[in-house]
PDB file of C-alpha atoms in Angstrom:
ATOM      1  CA  UNK A 272     101.943 -47.918-105.915  1.00  0.00           C
ATOM      2  CA  UNK A 273     102.165 -50.438-103.125  1.00  0.00           C
ATOM      3  CA  UNK A 274     106.210 -51.041-102.208  1.00  0.00           C
ATOM      4  CA  UNK A 275     106.893 -54.229 -99.767  1.00  0.00           C
ATOM      5  CA  UNK A 276     110.312 -54.485 -98.404  1.00  0.00           C
ATOM      6  CA  UNK A 277     111.514 -57.682 -96.669  1.00  0.00           C
ATOM      7  CA  UNK A 278     114.042 -58.397 -94.045  1.00  0.00           C
ATOM      8  CA  UNK A 279     116.799 -60.246 -94.372  1.00  0.00           C
ATOM      9  CA  UNK A 280     117.339 -62.103 -97.339  1.00  0.00           C
ATOM     10  CA  UNK A 281     118.644 -65.477 -96.055  1.00  0.00           C
ATOM     11  CA  UNK A 282     118.207 -66.407 -92.070  1.00  0.00           C
ATOM     12  CA  UNK A 283     120.125 -69.330 -91.093  1.00  0.00           C
ATOM     13  CA  UNK A 284     118.517 -71.022 -87.884  1.00  0.00           C
ATOM     14  CA  UNK A 285     119.642 -73.981 -85.984  1.00  0.00           C
ATOM     15  CA  UNK A 286     117.049 -76.350 -86.035  1.00  0.00           C
ATOM     16  CA  UNK A 287     114.285 -75.778 -82.940  1.00  0.00           C
ATOM     17  CA  UNK A 288     114.958 -72.321 -82.582  1.00  0.00           C
ATOM     18  CA  UNK A 289     113.155 -69.821 -83.655  1.00  0.00           C
ATOM     19  CA  UNK A 290     112.536 -67.986 -86.941  1.00  0.00           C
ATOM     20  CA  UNK A 291     111.401 -64.261 -87.431  1.00  0.00           C
ATOM     21  CA  UNK A 292     110.903 -62.877 -90.676  1.00  0.00           C
ATOM     22  CA  UNK A 293     110.213 -58.555 -91.728  1.00  0.00           C
ATOM     23  CA  UNK A 294     108.103 -56.755 -93.974  1.00  0.00           C
ATOM     24  CA  UNK A 295     107.289 -53.348 -94.015  1.00  0.00           C
ATOM     25  CA  UNK A 296     104.855 -51.120 -96.845  1.00  0.00           C
ATOM     26  CA  UNK A 297     104.362 -48.405 -98.565  1.00  0.00           C
ATOM     27  CA  UNK A 298     100.475 -47.641 -99.026  1.00  0.00           C
ATOM     28  CA  UNK A 299      98.755 -47.154 -95.454  1.00  0.00           C
ATOM     29  CA  UNK A 300      95.625 -48.093 -97.635  1.00  0.00           C
ATOM     30  CA  UNK A 301      96.265 -51.792 -98.114  1.00  0.00           C
ATOM     31  CA  UNK A 302      94.370 -54.332 -96.222  1.00  0.00           C
ATOM     32  CA  UNK A 303      95.599 -57.796 -96.465  1.00  0.00           C
ATOM     33  CA  UNK A 304      98.495 -59.160 -95.775  1.00  0.00           C
ATOM     34  CA  UNK A 305      99.637 -62.769 -96.410  1.00  0.00           C
ATOM     35  CA  UNK A 306     102.588 -64.957 -95.838  1.00  0.00           C
ATOM     36  CA  UNK A 307     103.865 -67.814 -98.834  1.00  0.00           C
ATOM     37  CA  UNK A 308     106.135 -70.418 -98.083  1.00  0.00           C
ATOM     38  CA  UNK A 309     107.915 -71.549-101.724  1.00  0.00           C
ATOM     39  CA  UNK A 310     109.431 -74.960-101.863  1.00  0.00           C
ATOM     40  CA  UNK A 311     112.667 -75.415-104.378  1.00  0.00           C
ATOM     41  CA  UNK A 312     110.856 -75.543-107.959  1.00  0.00           C
ATOM     42  CA  UNK A 313     107.135 -75.915-106.188  1.00  0.00           C
ATOM     43  CA  UNK A 314     104.801 -73.277-106.411  1.00  0.00           C
ATOM     44  CA  UNK A 315     104.506 -70.515-103.482  1.00  0.00           C
ATOM     45  CA  UNK A 316     101.324 -71.350-101.103  1.00  0.00           C
ATOM     46  CA  UNK A 317      99.739 -69.530 -98.682  1.00  0.00           C
ATOM     47  CA  UNK A 318     100.450 -70.969 -94.787  1.00  0.00           C
ATOM     48  CA  UNK A 319      98.908 -67.844 -93.217  1.00  0.00           C
ATOM     49  CA  UNK A 320      97.795 -64.419 -93.604  1.00  0.00           C
ATOM     50  CA  UNK A 321      96.839 -61.184 -91.819  1.00  0.00           C
ATOM     51  CA  UNK A 322      94.146 -58.634 -92.227  1.00  0.00           C
ATOM     52  CA  UNK A 323      94.272 -55.000 -91.351  1.00  0.00           C
ATOM     53  CA  UNK A 324      91.401 -55.656 -88.306  1.00  0.00           C
ATOM     54  CA  UNK A 325      93.680 -58.203 -85.775  1.00  0.00           C
ATOM     55  CA  UNK A 326      97.158 -56.987 -84.837  1.00  0.00           C
ATOM     56  CA  UNK A 327      98.316 -60.638 -84.681  1.00  0.00           C
ATOM     57  CA  UNK A 328      97.139 -64.561 -85.936  1.00  0.00           C
ATOM     58  CA  UNK A 329      98.810 -67.723 -85.150  1.00  0.00           C
ATOM     59  CA  UNK A 330      98.427 -71.122 -86.592  1.00  0.00           C
ATOM     60  CA  UNK A 331     100.202 -74.007 -84.392  1.00  0.00           C
ATOM     61  CA  UNK A 332     103.653 -72.750 -84.979  1.00  0.00           C
ATOM     62  CA  UNK A 333     103.291 -70.202 -86.807  1.00  0.00           C
ATOM     63  CA  UNK A 334     102.165 -66.474 -86.108  1.00  0.00           C
ATOM     64  CA  UNK A 335     101.854 -63.509 -88.881  1.00  0.00           C
ATOM     65  CA  UNK A 336     102.117 -59.531 -86.407  1.00  0.00           C
ATOM     66  CA  UNK A 337     100.595 -56.538 -87.808  1.00  0.00           C
ATOM     67  CA  UNK A 338     101.576 -52.905 -86.476  1.00  0.00           C
ATOM     68  CA  UNK A 339      99.675 -50.661 -89.240  1.00  0.00           C
ATOM     69  CA  UNK A 340     100.861 -47.445 -87.588  1.00  0.00           C
ATOM     70  CA  UNK A 341     104.376 -48.631 -87.861  1.00  0.00           C
ATOM     71  CA  UNK A 342     102.975 -50.003 -91.629  1.00  0.00           C
ATOM     72  CA  UNK A 343     105.010 -53.601 -90.811  1.00  0.00           C
ATOM     73  CA  UNK A 344     104.418 -56.820 -90.457  1.00  0.00           C
ATOM     74  CA  UNK A 345     105.962 -59.576 -89.600  1.00  0.00           C
ATOM     75  CA  UNK A 346     106.610 -63.369 -89.230  1.00  0.00           C
ATOM     76  CA  UNK A 347     107.356 -65.960 -86.550  1.00  0.00           C
ATOM     77  CA  UNK A 348     108.362 -69.339 -87.238  1.00  0.00           C
ATOM     78  CA  UNK A 349     109.143 -71.208 -83.913  1.00  0.00           C
ATOM     79  CA  UNK A 350     110.539 -75.135 -82.360  1.00  0.00           C
ATOM     80  CA  UNK A 351     111.361 -74.396 -86.588  1.00  0.00           C
ATOM     81  CA  UNK A 352     111.742 -78.115 -88.262  1.00  0.00           C
ATOM     82  CA  UNK A 353     114.097 -79.238 -91.288  1.00  0.00           C
ATOM     83  CA  UNK A 354     110.916 -79.288 -93.500  1.00  0.00           C
ATOM     84  CA  UNK A 355     110.953 -75.337 -92.650  1.00  0.00           C
ATOM     85  CA  UNK A 356     113.512 -74.746 -94.711  1.00  0.00           C
ATOM     86  CA  UNK A 357     112.081 -72.708 -98.303  1.00  0.00           C
ATOM     87  CA  UNK A 358     112.233 -69.463 -99.082  1.00  0.00           C
ATOM     88  CA  UNK A 359     109.234 -67.711 -97.700  1.00  0.00           C
ATOM     89  CA  UNK A 360     107.564 -64.103 -99.417  1.00  0.00           C
ATOM     90  CA  UNK A 361     105.532 -61.667 -97.712  1.00  0.00           C
ATOM     91  CA  UNK A 362     102.967 -59.383 -99.351  1.00  0.00           C
ATOM     92  CA  UNK A 363     100.473 -56.902 -99.494  1.00  0.00           C
ATOM     93  CA  UNK A 364      97.032 -55.852-101.442  1.00  0.00           C
ATOM     94  CA  UNK A 365      94.231 -53.349-100.608  1.00  0.00           C
ATOM     95  CA  UNK A 366      91.005 -55.654-100.752  1.00  0.00           C
ATOM     96  CA  UNK A 367      87.882 -54.967-101.698  1.00  0.00           C
ATOM     97  CA  UNK A 368      85.508 -56.382 -99.181  1.00  0.00           C
ATOM     98  CA  UNK A 369      82.686 -55.033-101.528  1.00  0.00           C
ATOM     99  CA  UNK A 370      83.206 -57.261-104.440  1.00  0.00           C
ATOM    100  CA  UNK A 371      85.550 -56.517-107.042  1.00  0.00           C
ATOM    101  CA  UNK A 372      88.719 -58.629-105.594  1.00  0.00           C
ATOM    102  CA  UNK A 373      92.293 -57.377-105.164  1.00  0.00           C
ATOM    103  CA  UNK A 374      94.247 -55.650-107.796  1.00  0.00           C
ATOM    104  CA  UNK A 375      97.135 -58.344-107.351  1.00  0.00           C
ATOM    105  CA  UNK A 376      99.480 -58.829-104.467  1.00  0.00           C
ATOM    106  CA  UNK A 377     102.795 -57.026-104.315  1.00  0.00           C
ATOM    107  CA  UNK A 378     105.340 -59.196-103.035  1.00  0.00           C
ATOM    108  CA  UNK A 379     108.896 -58.710-101.429  1.00  0.00           C
ATOM    109  CA  UNK A 380     112.010 -59.691-102.743  1.00  0.00           C
ATOM    110  CA  UNK A 381     111.687 -63.292 -99.931  1.00  0.00           C
ATOM    111  CA  UNK A 382     113.584 -64.149 -97.340  1.00  0.00           C
ATOM    112  CA  UNK A 383     115.517 -67.246 -97.819  1.00  0.00           C
ATOM    113  CA  UNK A 384     114.876 -70.033 -94.598  1.00  0.00           C
ATOM    114  CA  UNK A 385     117.903 -72.639 -94.292  1.00  0.00           C
ATOM    115  CA  UNK A 386     117.364 -74.898 -91.344  1.00  0.00           C
ATOM    116  CA  UNK A 387     120.973 -75.864 -89.810  1.00  0.00           C
ATOM    117  CA  UNK A 388     120.333 -79.666 -87.920  1.00  0.00           C
TER     118      UNK A 388
ATOM    119  CA  UNK B  53      90.213 -82.984-108.729  1.00  0.00           C
ATOM    120  CA  UNK B  54      90.235 -78.726-108.967  1.00  0.00           C
ATOM    121  CA  UNK B  55      93.475 -76.483-109.411  1.00  0.00           C
ATOM    122  CA  UNK B  56      95.120 -74.164-112.044  1.00  0.00           C
ATOM    123  CA  UNK B  57      96.925 -76.242-114.766  1.00  0.00           C
ATOM    124  CA  UNK B  58     100.363 -74.378-116.446  1.00  0.00           C
ATOM    125  CA  UNK B  59     101.512 -75.869-120.246  1.00  0.00           C
ATOM    126  CA  UNK B  60     104.191 -75.971-120.477  1.00  0.00           C
ATOM    127  CA  UNK B  61     106.590 -76.599-117.846  1.00  0.00           C
ATOM    128  CA  UNK B  62     109.360 -76.021-119.876  1.00  0.00           C
ATOM    129  CA  UNK B  63     109.491 -73.740-123.370  1.00  0.00           C
ATOM    130  CA  UNK B  64     112.781 -72.546-125.399  1.00  0.00           C
ATOM    131  CA  UNK B  65     112.444 -69.705-127.301  1.00  0.00           C
ATOM    132  CA  UNK B  66     115.279 -67.965-129.671  1.00  0.00           C
ATOM    133  CA  UNK B  67     115.190 -65.034-129.831  1.00  0.00           C
ATOM    134  CA  UNK B  68     113.185 -62.744-131.891  1.00  0.00           C
ATOM    135  CA  UNK B  69     109.737 -65.423-131.548  1.00  0.00           C
ATOM    136  CA  UNK B  70     106.736 -64.349-129.732  1.00  0.00           C
ATOM    137  CA  UNK B  71     105.534 -67.496-127.352  1.00  0.00           C
ATOM    138  CA  UNK B  72     102.670 -68.228-125.649  1.00  0.00           C
ATOM    139  CA  UNK B  73     102.422 -69.333-122.325  1.00  0.00           C
ATOM    140  CA  UNK B  74      98.763 -71.376-121.176  1.00  0.00           C
ATOM    141  CA  UNK B  75      97.014 -70.770-117.746  1.00  0.00           C
ATOM    142  CA  UNK B  76      93.653 -72.862-117.349  1.00  0.00           C
ATOM    143  CA  UNK B  77      91.688 -72.924-113.987  1.00  0.00           C
ATOM    144  CA  UNK B  78      88.359 -75.265-112.987  1.00  0.00           C
ATOM    145  CA  UNK B  79      88.189 -73.818-109.798  1.00  0.00           C
ATOM    146  CA  UNK B  80      85.625 -70.993-111.065  1.00  0.00           C
ATOM    147  CA  UNK B  81      87.215 -68.235-110.204  1.00  0.00           C
ATOM    148  CA  UNK B  82      86.486 -64.958-111.179  1.00  0.00           C
ATOM    149  CA  UNK B  83      89.924 -63.283-110.803  1.00  0.00           C
ATOM    150  CA  UNK B  84      93.551 -64.315-112.751  1.00  0.00           C
ATOM    151  CA  UNK B  85      96.797 -63.199-112.495  1.00  0.00           C
ATOM    152  CA  UNK B  86     100.633 -63.070-114.412  1.00  0.00           C
ATOM    153  CA  UNK B  87     103.393 -62.919-112.322  1.00  0.00           C
ATOM    154  CA  UNK B  88     107.251 -63.442-112.965  1.00  0.00           C
ATOM    155  CA  UNK B  89     110.010 -64.708-111.182  1.00  0.00           C
ATOM    156  CA  UNK B  90     113.026 -63.819-110.624  1.00  0.00           C
ATOM    157  CA  UNK B  91     116.588 -65.303-108.393  1.00  0.00           C
ATOM    158  CA  UNK B  92     115.780 -62.736-105.626  1.00  0.00           C
ATOM    159  CA  UNK B  93     113.250 -60.402-107.345  1.00  0.00           C
ATOM    160  CA  UNK B  94     110.688 -61.786-105.954  1.00  0.00           C
ATOM    161  CA  UNK B  95     107.361 -62.010-107.639  1.00  0.00           C
ATOM    162  CA  UNK B  96     106.191 -59.533-110.177  1.00  0.00           C
ATOM    163  CA  UNK B  97     103.306 -58.911-111.349  1.00  0.00           C
ATOM    164  CA  UNK B  98     102.606 -58.678-115.549  1.00  0.00           C
ATOM    165  CA  UNK B  99      99.177 -58.590-116.424  1.00  0.00           C
ATOM    166  CA  UNK B 100      95.569 -59.299-113.956  1.00  0.00           C
ATOM    167  CA  UNK B 101      92.437 -60.392-115.127  1.00  0.00           C
ATOM    168  CA  UNK B 102      88.599 -59.619-112.534  1.00  0.00           C
ATOM    169  CA  UNK B 103      86.650 -60.947-115.258  1.00  0.00           C
ATOM    170  CA  UNK B 104      85.867 -61.900-118.764  1.00  0.00           C
ATOM    171  CA  UNK B 105      86.696 -59.314-121.438  1.00  0.00           C
ATOM    172  CA  UNK B 106      88.360 -57.041-118.854  1.00  0.00           C
ATOM    173  CA  UNK B 107      92.407 -57.025-117.523  1.00  0.00           C
ATOM    174  CA  UNK B 108      94.763 -54.580-116.604  1.00  0.00           C
ATOM    175  CA  UNK B 109      98.263 -54.148-116.835  1.00  0.00           C
ATOM    176  CA  UNK B 110     100.922 -54.495-113.800  1.00  0.00           C
ATOM    177  CA  UNK B 111     104.381 -53.298-112.643  1.00  0.00           C
ATOM    178  CA  UNK B 112     105.934 -54.695-115.675  1.00  0.00           C
ATOM    179  CA  UNK B 113     103.637 -55.194-118.784  1.00  0.00           C
ATOM    180  CA  UNK B 114     105.895 -54.386-121.131  1.00  0.00           C
ATOM    181  CA  UNK B 115     106.158 -56.595-123.493  1.00  0.00           C
ATOM    182  CA  UNK B 116     103.907 -58.844-122.883  1.00  0.00           C
ATOM    183  CA  UNK B 117     100.229 -59.021-124.082  1.00  0.00           C
ATOM    184  CA  UNK B 118      96.830 -61.258-123.047  1.00  0.00           C
ATOM    185  CA  UNK B 119      93.499 -62.198-123.272  1.00  0.00           C
ATOM    186  CA  UNK B 120      90.916 -63.429-120.989  1.00  0.00           C
ATOM    187  CA  UNK B 121      88.460 -64.638-123.561  1.00  0.00           C
ATOM    188  CA  UNK B 122      87.004 -67.594-120.927  1.00  0.00           C
ATOM    189  CA  UNK B 123      86.565 -67.853-117.145  1.00  0.00           C
ATOM    190  CA  UNK B 124      89.108 -70.939-117.395  1.00  0.00           C
ATOM    191  CA  UNK B 125      91.473 -69.278-119.792  1.00  0.00           C
ATOM    192  CA  UNK B 126      94.406 -67.043-119.280  1.00  0.00           C
ATOM    193  CA  UNK B 127      97.142 -67.154-122.075  1.00  0.00           C
ATOM    194  CA  UNK B 128     100.491 -64.946-121.666  1.00  0.00           C
ATOM    195  CA  UNK B 129     101.919 -64.092-124.646  1.00  0.00           C
ATOM    196  CA  UNK B 130     105.673 -62.881-124.484  1.00  0.00           C
ATOM    197  CA  UNK B 131     106.457 -60.985-127.145  1.00  0.00           C
ATOM    198  CA  UNK B 132     109.980 -60.595-129.081  1.00  0.00           C
ATOM    199  CA  UNK B 133     109.408 -56.757-127.276  1.00  0.00           C
ATOM    200  CA  UNK B 134     110.102 -57.889-123.890  1.00  0.00           C
ATOM    201  CA  UNK B 135     113.683 -57.303-123.323  1.00  0.00           C
ATOM    202  CA  UNK B 136     114.712 -59.984-121.077  1.00  0.00           C
ATOM    203  CA  UNK B 137     112.409 -62.798-121.281  1.00  0.00           C
ATOM    204  CA  UNK B 138     114.041 -65.930-119.624  1.00  0.00           C
ATOM    205  CA  UNK B 139     112.494 -66.219-116.199  1.00  0.00           C
ATOM    206  CA  UNK B 140     109.674 -68.484-114.394  1.00  0.00           C
ATOM    207  CA  UNK B 141     106.708 -67.659-114.898  1.00  0.00           C
ATOM    208  CA  UNK B 142     103.832 -67.952-112.310  1.00  0.00           C
ATOM    209  CA  UNK B 143      99.568 -68.099-113.487  1.00  0.00           C
ATOM    210  CA  UNK B 144      97.416 -67.318-110.507  1.00  0.00           C
ATOM    211  CA  UNK B 145      93.442 -67.242-109.687  1.00  0.00           C
ATOM    212  CA  UNK B 146      92.073 -65.503-106.470  1.00  0.00           C
ATOM    213  CA  UNK B 147      90.238 -68.181-104.549  1.00  0.00           C
ATOM    214  CA  UNK B 148      88.416 -65.513-102.657  1.00  0.00           C
ATOM    215  CA  UNK B 149      89.227 -62.962 -99.863  1.00  0.00           C
ATOM    216  CA  UNK B 150      92.097 -61.628-101.648  1.00  0.00           C
ATOM    217  CA  UNK B 151      94.067 -65.637-101.381  1.00  0.00           C
ATOM    218  CA  UNK B 152      95.795 -66.580-104.511  1.00  0.00           C
ATOM    219  CA  UNK B 153      96.003 -70.460-105.358  1.00  0.00           C
ATOM    220  CA  UNK B 154      99.113 -70.706-107.971  1.00  0.00           C
ATOM    221  CA  UNK B 155      99.741 -73.297-111.015  1.00  0.00           C
ATOM    222  CA  UNK B 156     102.726 -74.521-111.179  1.00  0.00           C
ATOM    223  CA  UNK B 157     105.095 -72.949-112.944  1.00  0.00           C
ATOM    224  CA  UNK B 158     107.009 -72.219-116.443  1.00  0.00           C
ATOM    225  CA  UNK B 159     110.253 -71.872-117.211  1.00  0.00           C
ATOM    226  CA  UNK B 160     111.448 -69.861-120.240  1.00  0.00           C
ATOM    227  CA  UNK B 161     114.499 -69.766-121.555  1.00  0.00           C
ATOM    228  CA  UNK B 162     115.395 -67.763-124.184  1.00  0.00           C
ATOM    229  CA  UNK B 163     118.302 -69.206-126.534  1.00  0.00           C
TER     230      UNK B 163
END
């Protein structure tokens, strides 16, 4: 099965600086790579995702890059703000676009991002 | 207002008791999932169902059971066979193209 490794487990950055979280995956068949943000006591929420037919995707201050050859993908947050403090999870899955859905996401263990004022 | 509802939010159980966690969605999603979250462990897949009356084991299915008799409902039973059941349980449905939408979770504590 798929295995997703995520680093670092804790990341502390100064407000306004950039943060980068990295993940590697093991199954070369995986083609869907989402990132979830979980605030304390809340549900995980999707913040950005990327599919294997693109190498980079941006949404305002967040971006994700994918290197299929090396089997790794990264989350980049620029101009960090206090509300970015949370736990971030990467995940991977093989999704059948012809139908049938996904057999569930395999998640990394999470990165606790701390934004220092 | 469409969404996914988990209940109860908090549950306490004595050792040896079975408990059932409820998960209901009115989003008309076909696929539903149960994940377990432990500190520092991420989210681990327990069971999933892509269609009514069908479900598959995930990575940590031992000690758990599910049913999918209706599209809207995917209850999880934590049995006495689960050795370490204290955890935060998250139910999710698939919004489309792989994207999961999570409920607010149920926290189970075994006394």
